[in-house]
mmCIF file of C-alpha atoms in Angstrom:
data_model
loop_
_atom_site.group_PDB
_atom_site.id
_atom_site.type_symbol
_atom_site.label_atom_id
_atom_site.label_comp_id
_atom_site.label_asym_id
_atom_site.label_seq_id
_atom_site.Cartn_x
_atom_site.Cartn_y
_atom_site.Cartn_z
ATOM 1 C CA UNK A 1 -5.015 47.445 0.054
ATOM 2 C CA UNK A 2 -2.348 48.940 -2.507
ATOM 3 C CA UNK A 3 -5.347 49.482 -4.981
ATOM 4 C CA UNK A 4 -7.023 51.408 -2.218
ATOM 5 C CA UNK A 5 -3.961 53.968 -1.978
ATOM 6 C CA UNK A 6 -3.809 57.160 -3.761
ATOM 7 C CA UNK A 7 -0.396 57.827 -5.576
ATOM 8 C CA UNK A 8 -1.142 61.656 -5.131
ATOM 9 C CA UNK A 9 -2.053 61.615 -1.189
ATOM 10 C CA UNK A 10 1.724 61.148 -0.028
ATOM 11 C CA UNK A 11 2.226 63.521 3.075
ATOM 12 C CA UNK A 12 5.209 64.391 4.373
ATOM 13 C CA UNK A 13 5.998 64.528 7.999
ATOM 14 C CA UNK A 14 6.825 68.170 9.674
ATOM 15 C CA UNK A 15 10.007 68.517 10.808
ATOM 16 C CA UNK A 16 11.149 67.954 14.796
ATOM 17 C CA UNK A 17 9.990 70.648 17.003
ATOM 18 C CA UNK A 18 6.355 71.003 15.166
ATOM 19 C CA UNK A 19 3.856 70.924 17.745
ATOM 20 C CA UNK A 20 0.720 68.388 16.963
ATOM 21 C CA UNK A 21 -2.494 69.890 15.480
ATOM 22 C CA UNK A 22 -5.860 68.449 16.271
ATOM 23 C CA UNK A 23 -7.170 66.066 18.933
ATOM 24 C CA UNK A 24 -5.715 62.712 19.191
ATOM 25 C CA UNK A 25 -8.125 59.520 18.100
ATOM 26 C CA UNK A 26 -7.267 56.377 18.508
ATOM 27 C CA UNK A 27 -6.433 53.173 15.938
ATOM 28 C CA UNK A 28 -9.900 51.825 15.493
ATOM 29 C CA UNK A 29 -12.460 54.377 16.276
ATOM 30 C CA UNK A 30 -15.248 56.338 14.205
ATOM 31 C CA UNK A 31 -14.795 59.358 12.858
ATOM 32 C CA UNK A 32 -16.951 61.773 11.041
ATOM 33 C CA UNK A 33 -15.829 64.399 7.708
ATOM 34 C CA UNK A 34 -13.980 67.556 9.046
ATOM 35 C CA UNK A 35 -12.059 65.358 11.807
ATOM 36 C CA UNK A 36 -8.392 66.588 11.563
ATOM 37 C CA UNK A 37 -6.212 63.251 12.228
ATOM 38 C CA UNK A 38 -3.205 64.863 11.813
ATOM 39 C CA UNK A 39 -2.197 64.354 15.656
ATOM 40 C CA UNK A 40 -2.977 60.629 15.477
ATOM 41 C CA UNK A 41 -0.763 59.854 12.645
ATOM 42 C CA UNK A 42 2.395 61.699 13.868
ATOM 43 C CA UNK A 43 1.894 59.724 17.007
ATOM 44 C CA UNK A 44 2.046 56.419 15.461
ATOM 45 C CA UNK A 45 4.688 57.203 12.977
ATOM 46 C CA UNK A 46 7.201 59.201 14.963
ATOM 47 C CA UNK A 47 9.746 57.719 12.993
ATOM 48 C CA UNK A 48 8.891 57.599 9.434
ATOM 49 C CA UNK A 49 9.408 60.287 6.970
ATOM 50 C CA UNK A 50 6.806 60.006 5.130
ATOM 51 C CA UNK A 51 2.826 59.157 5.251
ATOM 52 C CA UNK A 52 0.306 57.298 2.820
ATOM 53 C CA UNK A 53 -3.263 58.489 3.299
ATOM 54 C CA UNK A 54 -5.962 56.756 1.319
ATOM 55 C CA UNK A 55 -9.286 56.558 0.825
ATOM 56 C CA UNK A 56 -11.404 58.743 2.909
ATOM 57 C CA UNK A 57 -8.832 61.172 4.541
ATOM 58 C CA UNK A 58 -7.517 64.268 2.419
ATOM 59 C CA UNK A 59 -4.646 66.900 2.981
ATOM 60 C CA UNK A 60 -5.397 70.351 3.284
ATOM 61 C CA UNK A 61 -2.569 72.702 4.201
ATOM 62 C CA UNK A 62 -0.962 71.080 7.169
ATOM 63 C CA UNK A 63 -3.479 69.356 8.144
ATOM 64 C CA UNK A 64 -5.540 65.923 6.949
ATOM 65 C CA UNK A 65 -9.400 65.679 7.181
ATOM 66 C CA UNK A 66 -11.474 62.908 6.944
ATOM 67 C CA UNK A 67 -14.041 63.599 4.282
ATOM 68 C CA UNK A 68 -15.979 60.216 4.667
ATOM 69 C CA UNK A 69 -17.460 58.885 7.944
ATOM 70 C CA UNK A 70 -16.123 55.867 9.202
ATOM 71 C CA UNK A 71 -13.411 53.685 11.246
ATOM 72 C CA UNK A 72 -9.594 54.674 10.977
ATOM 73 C CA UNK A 73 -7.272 52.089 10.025
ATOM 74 C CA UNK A 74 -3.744 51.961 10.008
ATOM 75 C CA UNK A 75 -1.021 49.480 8.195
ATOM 76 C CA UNK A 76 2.727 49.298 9.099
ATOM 77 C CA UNK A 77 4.718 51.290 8.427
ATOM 78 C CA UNK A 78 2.580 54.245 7.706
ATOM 79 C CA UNK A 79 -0.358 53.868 5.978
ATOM 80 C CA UNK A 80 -3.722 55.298 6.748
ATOM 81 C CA UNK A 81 -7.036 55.254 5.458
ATOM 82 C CA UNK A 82 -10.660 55.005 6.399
ATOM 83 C CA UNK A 83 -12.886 52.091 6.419
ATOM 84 C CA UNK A 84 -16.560 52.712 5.668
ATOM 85 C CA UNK A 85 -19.416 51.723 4.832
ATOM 86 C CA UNK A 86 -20.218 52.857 0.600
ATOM 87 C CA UNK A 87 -22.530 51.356 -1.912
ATOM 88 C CA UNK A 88 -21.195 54.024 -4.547
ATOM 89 C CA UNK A 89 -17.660 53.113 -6.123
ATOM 90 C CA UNK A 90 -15.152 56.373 -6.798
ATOM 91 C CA UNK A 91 -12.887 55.003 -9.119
ATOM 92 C CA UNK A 92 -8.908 54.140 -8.130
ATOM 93 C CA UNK A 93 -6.251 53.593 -10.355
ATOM 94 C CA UNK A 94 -5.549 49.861 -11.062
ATOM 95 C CA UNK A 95 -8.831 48.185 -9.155
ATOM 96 C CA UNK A 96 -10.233 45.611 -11.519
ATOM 97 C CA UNK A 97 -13.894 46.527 -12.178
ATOM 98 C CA UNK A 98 -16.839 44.566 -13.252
ATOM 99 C CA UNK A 99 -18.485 46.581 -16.008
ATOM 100 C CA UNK A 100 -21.517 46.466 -18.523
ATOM 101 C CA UNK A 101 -21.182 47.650 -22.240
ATOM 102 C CA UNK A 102 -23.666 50.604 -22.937
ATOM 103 C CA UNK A 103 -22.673 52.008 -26.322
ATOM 104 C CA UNK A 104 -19.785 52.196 -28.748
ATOM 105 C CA UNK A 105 -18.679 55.428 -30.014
ATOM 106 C CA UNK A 106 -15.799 54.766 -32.729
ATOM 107 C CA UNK A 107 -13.392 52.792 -31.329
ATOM 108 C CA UNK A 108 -14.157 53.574 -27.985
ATOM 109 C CA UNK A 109 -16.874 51.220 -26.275
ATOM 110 C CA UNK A 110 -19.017 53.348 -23.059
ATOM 111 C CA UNK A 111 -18.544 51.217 -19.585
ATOM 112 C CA UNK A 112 -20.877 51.575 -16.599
ATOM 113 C CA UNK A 113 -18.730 50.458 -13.984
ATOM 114 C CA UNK A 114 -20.863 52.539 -11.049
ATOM 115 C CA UNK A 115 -19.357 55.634 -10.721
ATOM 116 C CA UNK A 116 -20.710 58.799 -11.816
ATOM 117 C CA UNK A 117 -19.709 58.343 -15.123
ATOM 118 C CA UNK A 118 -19.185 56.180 -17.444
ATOM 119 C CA UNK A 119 -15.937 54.662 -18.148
ATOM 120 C CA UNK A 120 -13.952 54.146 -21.436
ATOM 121 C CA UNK A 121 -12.243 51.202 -23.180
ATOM 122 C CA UNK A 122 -10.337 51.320 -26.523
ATOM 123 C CA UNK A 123 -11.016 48.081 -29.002
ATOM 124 C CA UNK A 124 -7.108 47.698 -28.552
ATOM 125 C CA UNK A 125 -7.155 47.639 -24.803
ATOM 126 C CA UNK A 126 -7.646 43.452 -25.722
ATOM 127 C CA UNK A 127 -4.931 40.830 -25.838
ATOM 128 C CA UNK A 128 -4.198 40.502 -29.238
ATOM 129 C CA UNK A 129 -6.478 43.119 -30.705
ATOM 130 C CA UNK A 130 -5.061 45.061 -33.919
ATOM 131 C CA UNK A 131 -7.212 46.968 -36.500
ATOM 132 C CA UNK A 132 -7.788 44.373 -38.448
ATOM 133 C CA UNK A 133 -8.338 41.628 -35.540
ATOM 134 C CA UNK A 134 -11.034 43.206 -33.393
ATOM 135 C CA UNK A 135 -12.282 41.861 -30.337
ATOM 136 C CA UNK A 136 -16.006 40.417 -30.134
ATOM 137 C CA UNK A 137 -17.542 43.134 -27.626
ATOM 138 C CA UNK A 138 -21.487 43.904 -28.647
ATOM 139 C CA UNK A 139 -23.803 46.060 -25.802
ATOM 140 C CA UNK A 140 -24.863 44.489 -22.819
ATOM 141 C CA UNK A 141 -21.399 42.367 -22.300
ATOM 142 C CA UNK A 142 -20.257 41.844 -19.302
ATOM 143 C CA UNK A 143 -16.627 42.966 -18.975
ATOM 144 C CA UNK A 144 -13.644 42.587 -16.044
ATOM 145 C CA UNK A 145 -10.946 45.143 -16.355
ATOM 146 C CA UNK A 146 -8.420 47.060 -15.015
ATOM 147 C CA UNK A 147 -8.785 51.013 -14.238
ATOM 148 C CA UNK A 148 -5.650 52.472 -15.985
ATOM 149 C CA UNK A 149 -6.518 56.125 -15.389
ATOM 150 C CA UNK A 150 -8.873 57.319 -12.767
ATOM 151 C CA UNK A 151 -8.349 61.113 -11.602
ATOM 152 C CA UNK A 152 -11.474 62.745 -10.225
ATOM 153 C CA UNK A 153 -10.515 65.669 -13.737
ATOM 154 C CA UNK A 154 -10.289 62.738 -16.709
ATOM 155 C CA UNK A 155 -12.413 60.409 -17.737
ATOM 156 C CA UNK A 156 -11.884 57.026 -16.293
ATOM 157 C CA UNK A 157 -10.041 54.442 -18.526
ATOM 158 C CA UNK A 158 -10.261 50.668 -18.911
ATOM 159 C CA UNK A 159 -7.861 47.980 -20.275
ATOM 160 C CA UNK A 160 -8.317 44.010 -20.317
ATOM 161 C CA UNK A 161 -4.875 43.081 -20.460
ATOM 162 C CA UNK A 162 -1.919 43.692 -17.712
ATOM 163 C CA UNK A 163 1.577 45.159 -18.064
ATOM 164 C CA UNK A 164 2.771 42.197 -20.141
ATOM 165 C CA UNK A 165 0.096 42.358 -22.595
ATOM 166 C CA UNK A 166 -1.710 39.353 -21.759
ATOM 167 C CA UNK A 167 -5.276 39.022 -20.730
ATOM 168 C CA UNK A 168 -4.575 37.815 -17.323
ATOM 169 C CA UNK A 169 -8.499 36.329 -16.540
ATOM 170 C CA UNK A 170 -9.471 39.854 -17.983
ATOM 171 C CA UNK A 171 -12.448 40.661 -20.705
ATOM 172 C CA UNK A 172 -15.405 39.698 -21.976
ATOM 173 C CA UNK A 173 -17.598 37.211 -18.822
ATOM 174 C CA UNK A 174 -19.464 34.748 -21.366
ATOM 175 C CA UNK A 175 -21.312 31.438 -20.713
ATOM 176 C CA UNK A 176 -23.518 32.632 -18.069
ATOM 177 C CA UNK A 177 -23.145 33.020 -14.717
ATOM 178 C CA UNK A 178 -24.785 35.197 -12.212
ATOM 179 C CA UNK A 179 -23.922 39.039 -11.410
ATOM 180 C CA UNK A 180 -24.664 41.074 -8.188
ATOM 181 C CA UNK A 181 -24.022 43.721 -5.933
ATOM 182 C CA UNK A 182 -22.504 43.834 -2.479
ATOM 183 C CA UNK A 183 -21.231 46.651 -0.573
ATOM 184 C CA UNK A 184 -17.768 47.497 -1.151
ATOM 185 C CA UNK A 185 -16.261 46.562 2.514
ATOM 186 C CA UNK A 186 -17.499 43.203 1.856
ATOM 187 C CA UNK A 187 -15.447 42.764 -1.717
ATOM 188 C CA UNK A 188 -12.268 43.784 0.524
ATOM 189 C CA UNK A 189 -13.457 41.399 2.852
ATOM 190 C CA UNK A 190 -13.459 38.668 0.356
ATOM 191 C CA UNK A 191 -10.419 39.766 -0.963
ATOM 192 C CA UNK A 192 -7.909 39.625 2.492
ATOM 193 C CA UNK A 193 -5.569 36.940 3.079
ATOM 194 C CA UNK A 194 -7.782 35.801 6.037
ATOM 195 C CA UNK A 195 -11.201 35.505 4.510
ATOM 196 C CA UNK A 196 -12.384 31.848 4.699
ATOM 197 C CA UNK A 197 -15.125 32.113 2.393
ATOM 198 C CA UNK A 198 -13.645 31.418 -1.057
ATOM 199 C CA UNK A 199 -11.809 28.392 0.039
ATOM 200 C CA UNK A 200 -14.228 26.918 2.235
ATOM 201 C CA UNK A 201 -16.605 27.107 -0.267
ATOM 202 C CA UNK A 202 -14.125 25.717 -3.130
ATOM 203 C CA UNK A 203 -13.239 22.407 -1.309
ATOM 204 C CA UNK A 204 -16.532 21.124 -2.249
ATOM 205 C CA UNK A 205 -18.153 22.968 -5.133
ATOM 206 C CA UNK A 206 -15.997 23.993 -8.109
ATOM 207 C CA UNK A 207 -16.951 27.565 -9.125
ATOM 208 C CA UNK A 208 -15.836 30.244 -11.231
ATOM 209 C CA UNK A 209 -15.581 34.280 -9.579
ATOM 210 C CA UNK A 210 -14.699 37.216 -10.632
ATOM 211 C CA UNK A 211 -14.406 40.384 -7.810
ATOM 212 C CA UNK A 212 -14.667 43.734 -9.015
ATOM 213 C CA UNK A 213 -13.256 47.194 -6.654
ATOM 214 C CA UNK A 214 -16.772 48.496 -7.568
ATOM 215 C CA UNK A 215 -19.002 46.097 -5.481
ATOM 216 C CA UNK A 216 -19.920 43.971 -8.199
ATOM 217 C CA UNK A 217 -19.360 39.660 -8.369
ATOM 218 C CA UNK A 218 -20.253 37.989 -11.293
ATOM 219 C CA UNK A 219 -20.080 33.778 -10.127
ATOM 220 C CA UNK A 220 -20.765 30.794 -12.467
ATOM 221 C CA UNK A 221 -21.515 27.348 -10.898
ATOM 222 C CA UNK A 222 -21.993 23.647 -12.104
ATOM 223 C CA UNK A 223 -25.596 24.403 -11.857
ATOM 224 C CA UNK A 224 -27.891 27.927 -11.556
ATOM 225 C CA UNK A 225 -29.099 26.352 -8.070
ATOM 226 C CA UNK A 226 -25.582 26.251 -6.834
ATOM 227 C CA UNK A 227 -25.134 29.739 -8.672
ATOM 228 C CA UNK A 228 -27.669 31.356 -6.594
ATOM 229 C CA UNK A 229 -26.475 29.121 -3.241
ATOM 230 C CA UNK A 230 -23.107 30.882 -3.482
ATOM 231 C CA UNK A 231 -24.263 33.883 -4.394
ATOM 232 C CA UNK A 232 -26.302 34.292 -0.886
ATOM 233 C CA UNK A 233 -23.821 33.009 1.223
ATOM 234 C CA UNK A 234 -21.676 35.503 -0.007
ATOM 235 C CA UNK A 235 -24.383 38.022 0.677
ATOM 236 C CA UNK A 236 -24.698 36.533 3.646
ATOM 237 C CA UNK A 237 -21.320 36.637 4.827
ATOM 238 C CA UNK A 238 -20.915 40.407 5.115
ATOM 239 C CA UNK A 239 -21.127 40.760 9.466
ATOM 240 C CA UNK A 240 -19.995 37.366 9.910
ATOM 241 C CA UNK A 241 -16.457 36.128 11.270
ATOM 242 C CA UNK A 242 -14.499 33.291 10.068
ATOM 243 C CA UNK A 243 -15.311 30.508 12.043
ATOM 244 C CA UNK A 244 -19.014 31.514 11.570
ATOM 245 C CA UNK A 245 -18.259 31.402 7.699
ATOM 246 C CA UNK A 246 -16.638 27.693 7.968
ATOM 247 C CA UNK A 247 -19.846 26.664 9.520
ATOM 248 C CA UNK A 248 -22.179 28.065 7.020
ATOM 249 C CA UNK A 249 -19.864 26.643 4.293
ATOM 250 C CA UNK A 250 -20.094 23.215 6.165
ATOM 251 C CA UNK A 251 -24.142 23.899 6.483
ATOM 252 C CA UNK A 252 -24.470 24.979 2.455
ATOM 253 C CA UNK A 253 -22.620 22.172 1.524
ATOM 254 C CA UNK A 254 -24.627 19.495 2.937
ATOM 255 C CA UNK A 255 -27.451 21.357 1.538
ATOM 256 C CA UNK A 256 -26.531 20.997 -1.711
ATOM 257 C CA UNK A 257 -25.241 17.189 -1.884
ATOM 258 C CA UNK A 258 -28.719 16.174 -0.166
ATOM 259 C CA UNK A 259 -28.007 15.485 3.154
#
């Protein structure tokens, strides 16, 4: 969830004696754009002193809109954000991204990581990478990195190391392996605490898996048929619950030891 929040949405709650604006939704249900949920969160935070709105809700004035249709969530203490439904990825500061090489220009290689435009990485955005030692990146790589700078006014930046300077899992995806594209509730899905998918599946078949912001999964296997196996069950896993997951696990894996 923290790579969902905006750093530059922070609201600040009126002062005592401010009357509510707007109509009052509750926890949970669907809204549409031009909703004003400003009501609903000083409700549920009567005490805090401050707000965090994410994606899908905006501050205008004193008032916050929802600009994309979907479900309102909320996280303690005071944390708000809508949950919908999106197949195209608006790029957040520090989400790692799955991303293809298009072109080099200098020392700047082009990323498509799904958003509108093209993203950039520097040759020295690599753990170790000086002038002289350049990293092996050629066109069509496949690469997993971090969003350092992602403003809807700049250019979107990439780097494949973390604060410390190490790679941390991140760069170039070699050796093969299989890439595709799931909507992006179903990569936060995959990616909460309680999601059973990941370690049901790893209890019988090792894997490799790499889970990028922007919808994308690249996922390498002992074999391409158990490649493609895991691939579709995590397709397949997008409207199911947990204990529905555990039995399709259960299901795939005595598929693929022959029973």
């Amino acid at each position: 969830l923290d790579s969902l929040l905006q750093e530059n949405t922070l609201t600040k709650m009126p002062d005592e004696g401010e009357s509510p604006v707007g109509s009052t939704f509750g926890i949970g249900a669907v809204l549409l754009p031009g909703d004003d949920v400003r009501a609903t969160i000083e409700k549920s935070t009567e005490s805090a002193k401050q707000v965090i709105i994410g994606p899908g809700l905006r501050r205008e004035g004193d008032k916050v809109f929802v600009v994309k249709p979907g479900i309102l969530r909320h996280k303690e203490p005071a944390v708000f954000w809508i949950d919908s439904h999106l197949k195209r990825y608006v790029a957040n500061r520090g989400d790692n991204v799955l991303g293809v090489v298009m072109a080099k220009a200098g020392d700047v290689f082009r990323v498509d990581i799904g958003t509108s435009e093209p993203a950039s990485l520097s040759y020295l955005a690599f753990e170790g990478a000086t002038k002289k030692n350049r990293p092996n990146v050629n066109i069509g790589d496949l690469i997993y990195a971090k969003l350092l700078v992602a403003s809807k006014d700049m250019e979107a930046e990439l780097v494949c190391v973390d604060s410390y300077g190490k790679k941390a899992g991140m760069g170039v995806l070699d050796g093969g392996g299989f890439v595709f594209t799931v909507p992006l509730h179903t990569v936060r899905k995959l990616l909460t605490k309680d999601s059973v998918l990941l370690k049901s599946i790893g209890k019988n078949i090792p894997f490799e898996i790499a889970v990028g912001m922007n919808g994308r999964v690249w996922i390498r296997a002992r074999s391409v048929k158990e490649t493609i196996c895991l691939a579709n069950a995590i397709e397949c896993s997008e409207f199911m619950s947990n204990p529905q997951i555990e039995a399709m696990c259960g299901k795939l894996t005595d598929v693929l030891a022959g029973f």
